[in-house]
Amino acid sequence: MKSSIVPVLCPAHQRLHHRVVIAGRHTGMALEAAFWRALRDIAVREGTTVDALCTDINRRRGSAPLPTSVRVFVVSYYRQATPALQTNSASDSASLSQDLLKEALEAMIQPDTPISGKHH
C-alpha cells in the first residue's frame, strides 16, 4: 500500500496531517511539511516506503511520541549522511557550511527548492 504523502506547496514549517500505516494499522500523524518531504526522500533513497520507515521508528521510540521520534530520526539520518561537516575543522568546511546554511534557510522560505546534491 502506498503512503498518502503527496508533494505540497506550502511553507516548510506548516504542520500537515497525513495517514500512515504502522505495522498494518492506519494512524494519523502531524509533522511539518519539511519533515514529510525529508521522510519521503529518505524512503526513496533507502528503497523503502514511508510506512515502513514509520514502522521501524515506532518499534524503537520507547515512550517518546511518534512525531517527535520521526523528527529525531530525520535529523539523525542527515547527520549521519554528512560526516565531512562533522569531522572537518571549521576552517576546512567554512565555505561548504556557509553554502549549505544559506540553502537550508532558503528552503524554509521556498520549500520546493531542493538543497543541492553537491553537499551530500
Steps between C-alpha positions, in 0.01 A plus 500: 500500500637841407528783748259792471785754494489722194717795401369820653545868432501649846744652746747245634391571858128445437379193686322247280297199606545176302394143551768234519483126548708380794525124541179458300301761695391833357588801711514873450804710571567873478846616393636813340509489119881498504503180708245327274716585198816383676334176609381435144847579361666264749254223410577540129875510564483187716268309265216473748172673580403771745273246670789255546725776639228608742454138608874468571506833685193397702671177610795695639336809647434379851266740680573801275215627282518368143522846333790594728673172421457556127656847528794361700543222241507748210759720671706193596486362145627821346767542769627152413494595131729801555817363659719759325322780682535317832869406473663786308629801684293816484747666263506200262125489456416869545395568140312171472321571828413855396354379170306224674373738767384751238324229298331354807373842608372566147320164502301619801363785289474309172446141617495344154852625426721195551824535688764419239648154487854637496500501881416132543 
